[in-house]
PDB file of C-alpha atoms and ligand atoms in Angstrom:
ATOM      1  CA  MET A 961      66.237   8.565  11.788  1.00 87.00           C
ATOM      2  CA  LEU A 962      64.676   8.690   8.361  1.00 90.00           C
ATOM      3  CA  LYS A 963      62.136   6.036   7.610  1.00 93.00           C
ATOM      4  CA  LYS A 964      61.469   6.677   3.920  1.00 95.00           C
ATOM      5  CA  VAL A 965      61.657   9.169   1.066  1.00 97.00           C
ATOM      6  CA  THR A 966      59.104   9.053  -1.727  1.00 98.00           C
ATOM      7  CA  ILE A 967      58.431  11.164  -4.756  1.00 97.00           C
ATOM      8  CA  THR A 968      55.141  11.586  -6.563  1.00 98.00           C
ATOM      9  CA  ALA A 969      55.371  12.115 -10.310  1.00 97.00           C
ATOM     10  CA  PHE A 970      52.926  11.659 -13.219  1.00 95.00           C
ATOM     11  CA  GLY A 971      50.260  10.425 -10.789  1.00 93.00           C
ATOM     12  CA  GLN A 972      52.387   7.697  -9.255  1.00 96.00           C
ATOM     13  CA  ASP A 973      54.446   7.264  -6.067  1.00 97.00           C
ATOM     14  CA  TYR A 974      58.061   6.106  -6.226  1.00 98.00           C
ATOM     15  CA  THR A 975      60.012   4.965  -3.170  1.00 97.00           C
ATOM     16  CA  CYS A 976      63.629   6.102  -3.006  1.00 97.00           C
ATOM     17  CA  THR A 977      66.522   3.922  -1.885  1.00 96.00           C
ATOM     18  CA  LYS A 978      69.099   5.175   0.584  1.00 94.00           C
ATOM     19  CA  GLU A 979      72.536   5.738  -0.847  1.00 92.00           C
ATOM     20  CA  SER A 980      75.630   6.707   1.101  1.00 85.00           C
ATOM     21  CA  GLY A 981      75.296   9.561   3.591  1.00 87.00           C
ATOM     22  CA  ASN A 982      72.034  11.503   3.325  1.00 91.00           C
ATOM     23  CA  THR A 983      71.352  10.752  -0.300  1.00 94.00           C
ATOM     24  CA  TRP A 984      68.264   8.913  -1.519  1.00 96.00           C
ATOM     25  CA  LYS A 985      67.665   7.925  -5.127  1.00 96.00           C
ATOM     26  CA  VAL A 986      65.044   6.541  -7.451  1.00 97.00           C
ATOM     27  CA  SER A 987      64.913   6.102 -11.246  1.00 97.00           C
ATOM     28  CA  VAL A 988      61.705   7.102 -12.988  1.00 96.00           C
ATOM     29  CA  VAL A 989      60.786   6.872 -16.672  1.00 96.00           C
ATOM     30  CA  THR A 990      59.236  10.050 -18.089  1.00 96.00           C
ATOM     31  CA  PRO A 991      55.794   9.905 -19.754  1.00 96.00           C
ATOM     32  CA  ASN A 992      55.433   9.468 -23.517  1.00 95.00           C
ATOM     33  CA  THR A 993      53.898  12.881 -23.924  1.00 96.00           C
ATOM     34  CA  SER A 994      55.320  16.351 -23.727  1.00 98.00           C
ATOM     35  CA  SER A 995      54.788  18.492 -20.639  1.00 97.00           C
ATOM     36  CA  TYR A 996      54.031  21.437 -22.924  1.00 98.00           C
ATOM     37  CA  ASN A 997      50.289  21.110 -22.628  1.00 96.00           C
ATOM     38  CA  GLN A 998      50.403  20.769 -18.831  1.00 96.00           C
ATOM     39  CA  GLU A 999      49.655  23.841 -16.751  1.00 96.00           C
ATOM     40  CA  GLY A1000      52.870  25.898 -16.721  1.00 97.00           C
ATOM     41  CA  HIS A1001      54.321  23.567 -19.400  1.00 97.00           C
ATOM     42  CA  TYR A1002      55.846  21.226 -16.774  1.00 98.00           C
ATOM     43  CA  TYR A1003      55.042  18.077 -14.779  1.00 98.00           C
ATOM     44  CA  PRO A1004      54.882  18.910 -11.057  1.00 98.00           C
ATOM     45  CA  ILE A1005      56.893  16.631  -8.731  1.00 98.00           C
ATOM     46  CA  VAL A1006      56.296  16.168  -4.985  1.00 98.00           C
ATOM     47  CA  VAL A1007      58.989  14.918  -2.590  1.00 98.00           C
ATOM     48  CA  LYS A1008      58.032  13.498   0.792  1.00 98.00           C
ATOM     49  CA  ALA A1009      60.403  12.481   3.616  1.00 97.00           C
ATOM     50  CA  GLU A1010      59.192  10.691   6.761  1.00 97.00           C
ATOM     51  CA  ASP A1011      61.181   9.860   9.897  1.00 96.00           C
ATOM     52  CA  GLU A1012      60.775   6.975  12.283  1.00 96.00           C
ATOM     53  CA  ALA A1013      58.843   9.180  14.664  1.00 97.00           C
ATOM     54  CA  GLY A1014      56.177   9.840  12.079  1.00 95.00           C
ATOM     55  CA  ASN A1015      57.157  13.431  11.170  1.00 97.00           C
ATOM     56  CA  VAL A1016      56.552  14.152   7.491  1.00 97.00           C
ATOM     57  CA  LYS A1017      58.098  16.905   5.304  1.00 97.00           C
ATOM     58  CA  THR A1018      56.539  17.502   1.919  1.00 98.00           C
ATOM     59  CA  VAL A1019      58.055  19.750  -0.772  1.00 98.00           C
ATOM     60  CA  ASP A1020      56.186  20.642  -3.951  1.00 98.00           C
ATOM     61  CA  THR A1021      56.430  23.220  -6.731  1.00 97.00           C
ATOM     62  CA  ASN A1022      55.121  25.921  -4.431  1.00 97.00           C
ATOM     63  CA  ASP A1023      58.137  25.668  -2.136  1.00 97.00           C
ATOM     64  CA  GLN A1024      59.992  28.972  -2.161  1.00 96.00           C
ATOM     65  CA  THR A1025      63.465  27.453  -2.153  1.00 96.00           C
ATOM     66  CA  LEU A1026      63.152  24.119  -3.922  1.00 97.00           C
ATOM     67  CA  GLY A1027      59.869  24.485  -5.807  1.00 97.00           C
ATOM     68  CA  ASN A1028      61.342  25.405  -9.188  1.00 97.00           C
ATOM     69  CA  LEU A1029      63.519  22.274  -9.102  1.00 97.00           C
ATOM     70  CA  LEU A1030      60.338  20.204  -9.002  1.00 98.00           C
ATOM     71  CA  LYS A1031      58.971  21.588 -12.296  1.00 98.00           C
ATOM     72  CA  LEU A1032      59.970  18.819 -14.692  1.00 98.00           C
ATOM     73  CA  VAL A1033      59.942  19.782 -18.364  1.00 98.00           C
ATOM     74  CA  VAL A1034      59.544  16.817 -20.726  1.00 98.00           C
ATOM     75  CA  LYS A1035      59.993  17.444 -24.426  1.00 98.00           C
ATOM     76  CA  GLU A1036      58.727  15.238 -27.217  1.00 97.00           C
ATOM     77  CA  THR A1037      60.850  14.649 -30.296  1.00 97.00           C
ATOM     78  CA  VAL A1038      58.465  14.195 -33.223  1.00 97.00           C
ATOM     79  CA  ALA A1039      58.467  17.077 -35.738  1.00 98.00           C
ATOM     80  CA  PRO A1040      55.192  18.486 -37.134  1.00 98.00           C
ATOM     81  CA  THR A1041      53.915  17.499 -40.567  1.00 98.00           C
ATOM     82  CA  ILE A1042      53.438  20.085 -43.330  1.00 98.00           C
ATOM     83  CA  ASN A1043      51.163  19.405 -46.271  1.00 98.00           C
ATOM     84  CA  ILE A1044      50.627  21.938 -49.080  1.00 98.00           C
ATOM     85  CA  THR A1045      47.138  21.201 -50.407  1.00 97.00           C
ATOM     86  CA  SER A1046      46.930  23.879 -53.095  1.00 96.00           C
ATOM     87  CA  PRO A1047      48.120  24.577 -55.724  1.00 96.00           C
ATOM     88  CA  THR A1048      49.081  21.104 -56.898  1.00 95.00           C
ATOM     89  CA  ALA A1049      52.759  20.805 -57.838  1.00 96.00           C
ATOM     90  CA  GLY A1050      53.460  21.370 -61.508  1.00 95.00           C
ATOM     91  CA  THR A1051      50.068  22.832 -62.356  1.00 94.00           C
ATOM     92  CA  LYS A1052      49.373  25.900 -64.454  1.00 95.00           C
ATOM     93  CA  THR A1053      46.708  28.299 -63.331  1.00 96.00           C
ATOM     94  CA  ALA A1054      44.966  31.222 -64.985  1.00 95.00           C
ATOM     95  CA  GLN A1055      44.401  32.773 -61.551  1.00 96.00           C
ATOM     96  CA  LYS A1056      46.554  35.843 -61.091  1.00 96.00           C
ATOM     97  CA  ARG A1057      46.124  35.637 -57.320  1.00 97.00           C
ATOM     98  CA  PRO A1058      46.266  31.910 -56.617  1.00 97.00           C
ATOM     99  CA  THR A1059      45.542  30.838 -53.046  1.00 97.00           C
ATOM    100  CA  ILE A1060      48.269  28.814 -51.347  1.00 98.00           C
ATOM    101  CA  ALA A1061      46.721  26.443 -48.815  1.00 98.00           C
ATOM    102  CA  PHE A1062      48.598  24.229 -46.363  1.00 98.00           C
ATOM    103  CA  THR A1063      48.071  22.274 -43.184  1.00 98.00           C
ATOM    104  CA  ILE A1064      50.498  21.893 -40.285  1.00 98.00           C
ATOM    105  CA  THR A1065      49.750  19.223 -37.710  1.00 98.00           C
ATOM    106  CA  ASP A1066      51.530  17.980 -34.594  1.00 97.00           C
ATOM    107  CA  ASN A1067      50.227  15.214 -32.405  1.00 92.00           C
ATOM    108  CA  ASP A1068      51.802  16.163 -29.110  1.00 96.00           C
ATOM    109  CA  SER A1069      53.180  19.548 -28.088  1.00 97.00           C
ATOM    110  CA  GLY A1070      51.357  21.210 -30.983  1.00 97.00           C
ATOM    111  CA  VAL A1071      52.257  23.676 -33.723  1.00 98.00           C
ATOM    112  CA  ASP A1072      54.231  26.713 -32.561  1.00 98.00           C
ATOM    113  CA  GLU A1073      52.458  29.338 -34.646  1.00 97.00           C
ATOM    114  CA  SER A1074      55.298  31.829 -34.263  1.00 98.00           C
ATOM    115  CA  THR A1075      57.447  29.491 -36.384  1.00 98.00           C
ATOM    116  CA  VAL A1076      54.974  29.079 -39.269  1.00 98.00           C
ATOM    117  CA  LYS A1077      56.502  30.747 -42.324  1.00 98.00           C
ATOM    118  CA  LEU A1078      55.656  30.850 -45.995  1.00 98.00           C
ATOM    119  CA  ASN A1079      58.353  31.915 -48.435  1.00 98.00           C
ATOM    120  CA  PHE A1080      56.788  32.987 -51.701  1.00 97.00           C
ATOM    121  CA  ASN A1081      57.736  35.278 -54.558  1.00 93.00           C
ATOM    122  CA  GLY A1082      60.741  36.672 -52.696  1.00 93.00           C
ATOM    123  CA  GLN A1083      58.859  37.434 -49.471  1.00 96.00           C
ATOM    124  CA  GLU A1084      58.433  35.754 -46.117  1.00 98.00           C
ATOM    125  CA  TYR A1085      54.900  35.602 -44.753  1.00 98.00           C
ATOM    126  CA  THR A1086      53.768  34.736 -41.235  1.00 97.00           C
ATOM    127  CA  THR A1087      50.454  33.835 -39.626  1.00 96.00           C
ATOM    128  CA  SER A1088      49.298  37.464 -39.630  1.00 96.00           C
ATOM    129  CA  ASN A1089      49.181  37.180 -43.447  1.00 96.00           C
ATOM    130  CA  PHE A1090      47.078  34.002 -43.432  1.00 97.00           C
ATOM    131  CA  THR A1091      43.540  32.955 -42.801  1.00 97.00           C
ATOM    132  CA  ARG A1092      43.501  30.150 -40.264  1.00 97.00           C
ATOM    133  CA  GLN A1093      41.188  27.261 -39.585  1.00 97.00           C
ATOM    134  CA  GLU A1094      41.596  24.686 -36.834  1.00 97.00           C
ATOM    135  CA  VAL A1095      41.935  21.089 -37.940  1.00 97.00           C
ATOM    136  CA  SER A1096      42.630  17.953 -35.933  1.00 96.00           C
ATOM    137  CA  SER A1097      46.047  18.394 -34.218  1.00 96.00           C
ATOM    138  CA  GLY A1098      46.825  21.606 -36.045  1.00 97.00           C
ATOM    139  CA  TYR A1099      45.782  24.292 -38.452  1.00 98.00           C
ATOM    140  CA  LYS A1100      44.950  24.927 -42.053  1.00 98.00           C
ATOM    141  CA  TYR A1101      46.336  28.198 -43.376  1.00 98.00           C
ATOM    142  CA  GLU A1102      45.591  30.042 -46.596  1.00 98.00           C
ATOM    143  CA  TYR A1103      47.516  32.848 -48.210  1.00 98.00           C
ATOM    144  CA  THR A1104      46.174  34.818 -51.184  1.00 97.00           C
ATOM    145  CA  PRO A1105      48.359  37.431 -52.906  1.00 97.00           C
ATOM    146  CA  ASP A1106      46.853  40.937 -52.763  1.00 95.00           C
ATOM    147  CA  THR A1107      48.262  41.928 -56.158  1.00 95.00           C
ATOM    148  CA  ASP A1108      48.177  40.202 -59.540  1.00 96.00           C
ATOM    149  CA  LEU A1109      51.136  37.951 -60.220  1.00 97.00           C
ATOM    150  CA  PRO A1110      52.752  38.239 -63.645  1.00 96.00           C
ATOM    151  CA  ASP A1111      52.837  35.077 -65.752  1.00 96.00           C
ATOM    152  CA  ASP A1112      55.794  33.078 -64.410  1.00 97.00           C
ATOM    153  CA  GLU A1113      56.835  30.015 -62.446  1.00 97.00           C
ATOM    154  CA  TYR A1114      56.546  30.317 -58.667  1.00 98.00           C
ATOM    155  CA  THR A1115      57.709  28.246 -55.708  1.00 98.00           C
ATOM    156  CA  ALA A1116      56.072  28.332 -52.278  1.00 98.00           C
ATOM    157  CA  THR A1117      57.948  26.902 -49.278  1.00 98.00           C
ATOM    158  CA  VAL A1118      56.444  26.309 -45.827  1.00 98.00           C
ATOM    159  CA  ASN A1119      58.399  25.937 -42.567  1.00 98.00           C
ATOM    160  CA  ALA A1120      57.178  25.237 -39.032  1.00 98.00           C
ATOM    161  CA  SER A1121      58.229  23.824 -35.655  1.00 98.00           C
ATOM    162  CA  ASP A1122      56.294  22.410 -32.738  1.00 98.00           C
ATOM    163  CA  ASN A1123      56.133  23.853 -29.242  1.00 98.00           C
ATOM    164  CA  ASP A1124      59.039  21.654 -28.142  1.00 98.00           C
ATOM    165  CA  GLY A1125      61.298  23.057 -30.854  1.00 98.00           C
ATOM    166  CA  ASN A1126      61.167  20.157 -33.311  1.00 98.00           C
ATOM    167  CA  ALA A1127      61.482  21.588 -36.829  1.00 98.00           C
ATOM    168  CA  ALA A1128      59.387  20.042 -39.590  1.00 98.00           C
ATOM    169  CA  THR A1129      60.885  19.085 -42.916  1.00 97.00           C
ATOM    170  CA  PRO A1130      60.042  22.136 -45.077  1.00 98.00           C
ATOM    171  CA  LYS A1131      57.611  21.528 -47.938  1.00 98.00           C
ATOM    172  CA  SER A1132      57.692  23.253 -51.315  1.00 98.00           C
ATOM    173  CA  VAL A1133      55.423  23.413 -54.318  1.00 98.00           C
ATOM    174  CA  THR A1134      56.246  24.834 -57.736  1.00 98.00           C
ATOM    175  CA  PHE A1135      53.489  25.967 -60.087  1.00 97.00           C
ATOM    176  CA  GLU A1136      52.951  28.359 -62.947  1.00 97.00           C
ATOM    177  CA  VAL A1137      50.682  31.353 -63.387  1.00 97.00           C
ATOM    178  CA  TYR A1138      49.613  31.536 -67.014  1.00 96.00           C
ATOM    179  CA  ALA A1139      46.812  34.043 -67.459  1.00 95.00           C
ATOM    180  CA  ALA A1140      47.697  35.500 -70.871  1.00 95.00           C
ATOM    181  CA  ALA A1141      45.086  35.256 -73.621  1.00 96.00           C
ATOM    182  CA  PRO A1142      46.251  33.164 -76.584  1.00 97.00           C
ATOM    183  CA  THR A1143      47.249  34.861 -79.819  1.00 97.00           C
ATOM    184  CA  LEU A1144      44.963  34.243 -82.815  1.00 98.00           C
ATOM    185  CA  SER A1145      45.193  35.420 -86.404  1.00 98.00           C
ATOM    186  CA  VAL A1146      42.741  34.243 -89.074  1.00 98.00           C
ATOM    187  CA  THR A1147      44.395  34.447 -92.486  1.00 97.00           C
ATOM    188  CA  SER A1148      41.534  32.930 -94.500  1.00 97.00           C
ATOM    189  CA  PRO A1149      38.761  33.620 -95.253  1.00 98.00           C
ATOM    190  CA  ALA A1150      39.054  37.388 -95.447  1.00 97.00           C
ATOM    191  CA  GLU A1151      36.460  39.524 -93.686  1.00 96.00           C
ATOM    192  CA  ASP A1152      33.389  40.290 -95.847  1.00 97.00           C
ATOM    193  CA  LEU A1153      34.377  37.782 -98.533  1.00 97.00           C
ATOM    194  CA  VAL A1154      31.660  37.137-101.113  1.00 97.00           C
ATOM    195  CA  THR A1155      31.952  33.852-103.010  1.00 97.00           C
ATOM    196  CA  ASN A1156      29.957  31.525-105.226  1.00 97.00           C
ATOM    197  CA  GLN A1157      31.837  28.456-103.901  1.00 97.00           C
ATOM    198  CA  PRO A1158      30.044  26.377-101.222  1.00 97.00           C
ATOM    199  CA  THR A1159      33.284  25.774 -99.352  1.00 97.00           C
ATOM    200  CA  VAL A1160      36.102  28.091 -98.407  1.00 97.00           C
ATOM    201  CA  ALA A1161      39.638  27.337 -97.278  1.00 98.00           C
ATOM    202  CA  TYR A1162      40.371  28.097 -93.647  1.00 98.00           C
ATOM    203  CA  SER A1163      43.736  28.982 -92.172  1.00 98.00           C
ATOM    204  CA  ALA A1164      44.793  30.578 -88.905  1.00 98.00           C
ATOM    205  CA  THR A1165      47.736  30.791 -86.529  1.00 98.00           C
ATOM    206  CA  THR A1166      47.552  30.650 -82.739  1.00 98.00           C
ATOM    207  CA  ASN A1167      49.680  29.853 -79.699  1.00 96.00           C
ATOM    208  CA  GLY A1168      46.592  28.434 -78.000  1.00 96.00           C
ATOM    209  CA  GLU A1169      46.310  24.807 -77.032  1.00 95.00           C
ATOM    210  CA  SER A1170      43.122  24.239 -79.010  1.00 97.00           C
ATOM    211  CA  LEU A1171      41.021  25.953 -81.660  1.00 98.00           C
ATOM    212  CA  THR A1172      37.355  25.561 -82.528  1.00 98.00           C
ATOM    213  CA  VAL A1173      35.759  26.981 -85.644  1.00 98.00           C
ATOM    214  CA  LYS A1174      31.999  27.262 -86.085  1.00 98.00           C
ATOM    215  CA  VAL A1175      30.033  28.395 -89.124  1.00 98.00           C
ATOM    216  CA  ASN A1176      26.602  29.649 -88.074  1.00 98.00           C
ATOM    217  CA  GLY A1177      27.080  27.606 -84.895  1.00 97.00           C
ATOM    218  CA  VAL A1178      28.021  24.395 -86.694  1.00 97.00           C
ATOM    219  CA  PRO A1179      31.449  23.017 -85.653  1.00 97.00           C
ATOM    220  CA  GLN A1180      33.937  22.598 -88.506  1.00 97.00           C
ATOM    221  CA  THR A1181      36.856  20.208 -88.770  1.00 97.00           C
ATOM    222  CA  VAL A1182      40.165  22.046 -88.563  1.00 97.00           C
ATOM    223  CA  ASN A1183      43.594  20.591 -88.011  1.00 97.00           C
ATOM    224  CA  LEU A1184      45.806  22.474 -85.564  1.00 97.00           C
ATOM    225  CA  SER A1185      49.462  21.525 -85.739  1.00 97.00           C
ATOM    226  CA  GLY A1186      52.521  23.523 -84.729  1.00 96.00           C
ATOM    227  CA  GLY A1187      50.447  26.630 -84.182  1.00 97.00           C
ATOM    228  CA  THR A1188      48.906  26.564 -87.652  1.00 98.00           C
ATOM    229  CA  ALA A1189      45.295  25.570 -88.275  1.00 98.00           C
ATOM    230  CA  THR A1190      43.936  24.521 -91.648  1.00 98.00           C
ATOM    231  CA  GLY A1191      40.613  23.182 -92.874  1.00 97.00           C
ATOM    232  CA  THR A1192      37.709  23.597 -95.243  1.00 98.00           C
ATOM    233  CA  LEU A1193      34.567  25.388 -94.124  1.00 98.00           C
ATOM    234  CA  THR A1194      31.121  24.561 -95.476  1.00 97.00           C
ATOM    235  CA  LEU A1195      29.027  27.650 -96.183  1.00 97.00           C
ATOM    236  CA  SER A1196      25.272  28.162 -96.375  1.00 97.00           C
ATOM    237  CA  GLU A1197      23.587  30.325 -98.972  1.00 97.00           C
ATOM    238  CA  GLY A1198      23.575  33.898 -97.759  1.00 97.00           C
ATOM    239  CA  GLU A1199      25.491  35.416 -94.870  1.00 98.00           C
ATOM    240  CA  ASN A1200      27.726  33.104 -92.809  1.00 98.00           C
ATOM    241  CA  THR A1201      29.121  33.963 -89.392  1.00 98.00           C
ATOM    242  CA  ILE A1202      32.446  32.213 -88.766  1.00 98.00           C
ATOM    243  CA  ILE A1203      33.678  32.230 -85.181  1.00 98.00           C
ATOM    244  CA  SER A1204      37.222  31.054 -84.447  1.00 98.00           C
ATOM    245  CA  ALA A1205      38.011  30.513 -80.745  1.00 98.00           C
ATOM    246  CA  ALA A1206      41.490  29.668 -79.463  1.00 98.00           C
ATOM    247  CA  THR A1207      41.867  28.428 -75.879  1.00 97.00           C
ATOM    248  CA  SER A1208      45.054  28.488 -73.793  1.00 95.00           C
ATOM    249  CA  GLU A1209      46.206  25.614 -71.563  1.00 92.00           C
ATOM    250  CA  THR A1210      44.648  27.429 -68.627  1.00 94.00           C
ATOM    251  CA  GLY A1211      41.313  28.003 -70.358  1.00 95.00           C
ATOM    252  CA  ILE A1212      41.679  31.618 -71.448  1.00 96.00           C
ATOM    253  CA  GLU A1213      39.908  32.220 -74.781  1.00 97.00           C
ATOM    254  CA  THR A1214      40.512  34.550 -77.728  1.00 98.00           C
ATOM    255  CA  SER A1215      37.951  34.676 -80.548  1.00 98.00           C
ATOM    256  CA  ILE A1216      37.648  36.292 -83.962  1.00 98.00           C
ATOM    257  CA  THR A1217      34.450  36.614 -86.004  1.00 98.00           C
ATOM    258  CA  ARG A1218      34.412  36.709 -89.795  1.00 97.00           C
ATOM    259  CA  THR A1219      31.416  37.306 -92.082  1.00 98.00           C
ATOM    260  CA  VAL A1220      31.399  35.538 -95.458  1.00 98.00           C
ATOM    261  CA  THR A1221      28.567  35.579 -97.996  1.00 98.00           C
ATOM    262  CA  LEU A1222      27.781  32.654-100.265  1.00 98.00           C
ATOM    263  CA  ASP A1223      25.890  33.663-103.407  1.00 97.00           C
ATOM    264  CA  THR A1224      25.421  30.834-105.939  1.00 97.00           C
ATOM    265  CA  LYS A1225      22.511  32.362-107.829  1.00 96.00           C
ATOM    266  CA  ALA A1226      23.026  34.434-110.944  1.00 96.00           C
ATOM    267  CA  PRO A1227      21.079  37.681-111.235  1.00 96.00           C
ATOM    268  CA  VAL A1228      17.597  37.445-112.808  1.00 97.00           C
ATOM    269  CA  ILE A1229      16.770  39.825-115.696  1.00 97.00           C
ATOM    270  CA  SER A1230      13.019  40.157-115.587  1.00 96.00           C
ATOM    271  CA  ALA A1231      12.289  43.075-117.928  1.00 96.00           C
ATOM    272  CA  ILE A1232      13.919  45.035-120.755  1.00 97.00           C
ATOM    273  CA  GLU A1233      12.553  48.228-122.164  1.00 96.00           C
ATOM    274  CA  ILE A1234      14.079  50.248-125.035  1.00 95.00           C
ATOM    275  CA  SER A1235      12.750  53.638-125.698  1.00 92.00           C
ATOM    276  CA  GLU A1236      12.265  53.990-128.626  1.00 88.00           C
ATOM    277  CA  ASN A1237      12.293  50.793-130.673  1.00 93.00           C
ATOM    278  CA  PRO A1238      12.275  51.062-133.579  1.00 94.00           C
ATOM    279  CA  ALA A1239      14.306  54.288-133.388  1.00 94.00           C
ATOM    280  CA  ASN A1240      15.272  56.829-136.075  1.00 94.00           C
ATOM    281  CA  THR A1241      18.851  57.131-137.240  1.00 95.00           C
ATOM    282  CA  GLY A1242      20.909  59.350-135.001  1.00 94.00           C
ATOM    283  CA  GLU A1243      18.315  59.339-132.274  1.00 94.00           C
ATOM    284  CA  THR A1244      19.208  58.895-128.587  1.00 95.00           C
ATOM    285  CA  ILE A1245      17.463  55.869-127.119  1.00 96.00           C
ATOM    286  CA  VAL A1246      17.206  54.640-123.510  1.00 97.00           C
ATOM    287  CA  PHE A1247      17.555  51.011-122.317  1.00 96.00           C
ATOM    288  CA  THR A1248      15.813  50.187-119.038  1.00 96.00           C
ATOM    289  CA  ILE A1249      16.714  46.770-117.573  1.00 97.00           C
ATOM    290  CA  THR A1250      15.069  45.249-114.488  1.00 97.00           C
ATOM    291  CA  VAL A1251      17.469  42.891-112.647  1.00 96.00           C
ATOM    292  CA  THR A1252      17.170  41.196-109.264  1.00 95.00           C
ATOM    293  CA  ASP A1253      19.791  39.292-107.290  1.00 91.00           C
TER     294      ASP A1253
HETATM  295 CA1   CA B 233      55.771  17.187 -32.135  1.00 58.98          CA
HETATM  296 CA1   CA B 234      23.463  36.194-106.739  1.00 58.98          CA
END
């Protein structure tokens, strides 16, 4: 005669109730956490039957016939979280090999690294293409292209699942590589201009986002509108170095240097000599003038 049947699961004993015939039953609620991180990825169950005479039969996971039936796999249902930390969505970068950084975290069964995938620029990359750093409940991965990317818009998409097969919502980021130097053409003043006017008209065209103009290091006021810059430059007596520098949205600079000379002083005639004076009719005479400027 059987006295009782008990099972031991998740560190607790549960007493079964006799059903019809030789069947005993008990209902048990599974734990809130996955069995994935348990040894063997399962929760071990022990069944014990005792008769009235005091004989006890215990069956556990090591039992050759029934042991595998006592390996209880419990799966959690919460998908991992993906967060792309760099680049920021919608940004433009001058970097031709921008690093794509993302974290994948999962609180319970953990990130299944074989499912971590980055789709970028028409290719699929896996963890062997990434550098990896452990973070709380997951990993931070970084991917850096090994060739320069042409200027264009790019989208990076990350996928991952946890060890219990829960697939994360994929995350994407779209950004632009813009590494081209801006165009710049200075139409005025001309190179090596010599003038007696203390100001000179400035004009230039550029596809840059901004333009600075300096005369001998002194910033000048120029108005840039619709790709055309205009202004008036103030010159100093003598040689003036005019540096125009256009900067793209991503900080790439193109510059042009012009040299303009301001000369407001008339030449000085300091000596005149006529040989001979007075001269005879029909005689060849020589004028010698001394002039400085
Ligand atoms: Ca999970
Ligand atoms: Ca002069």
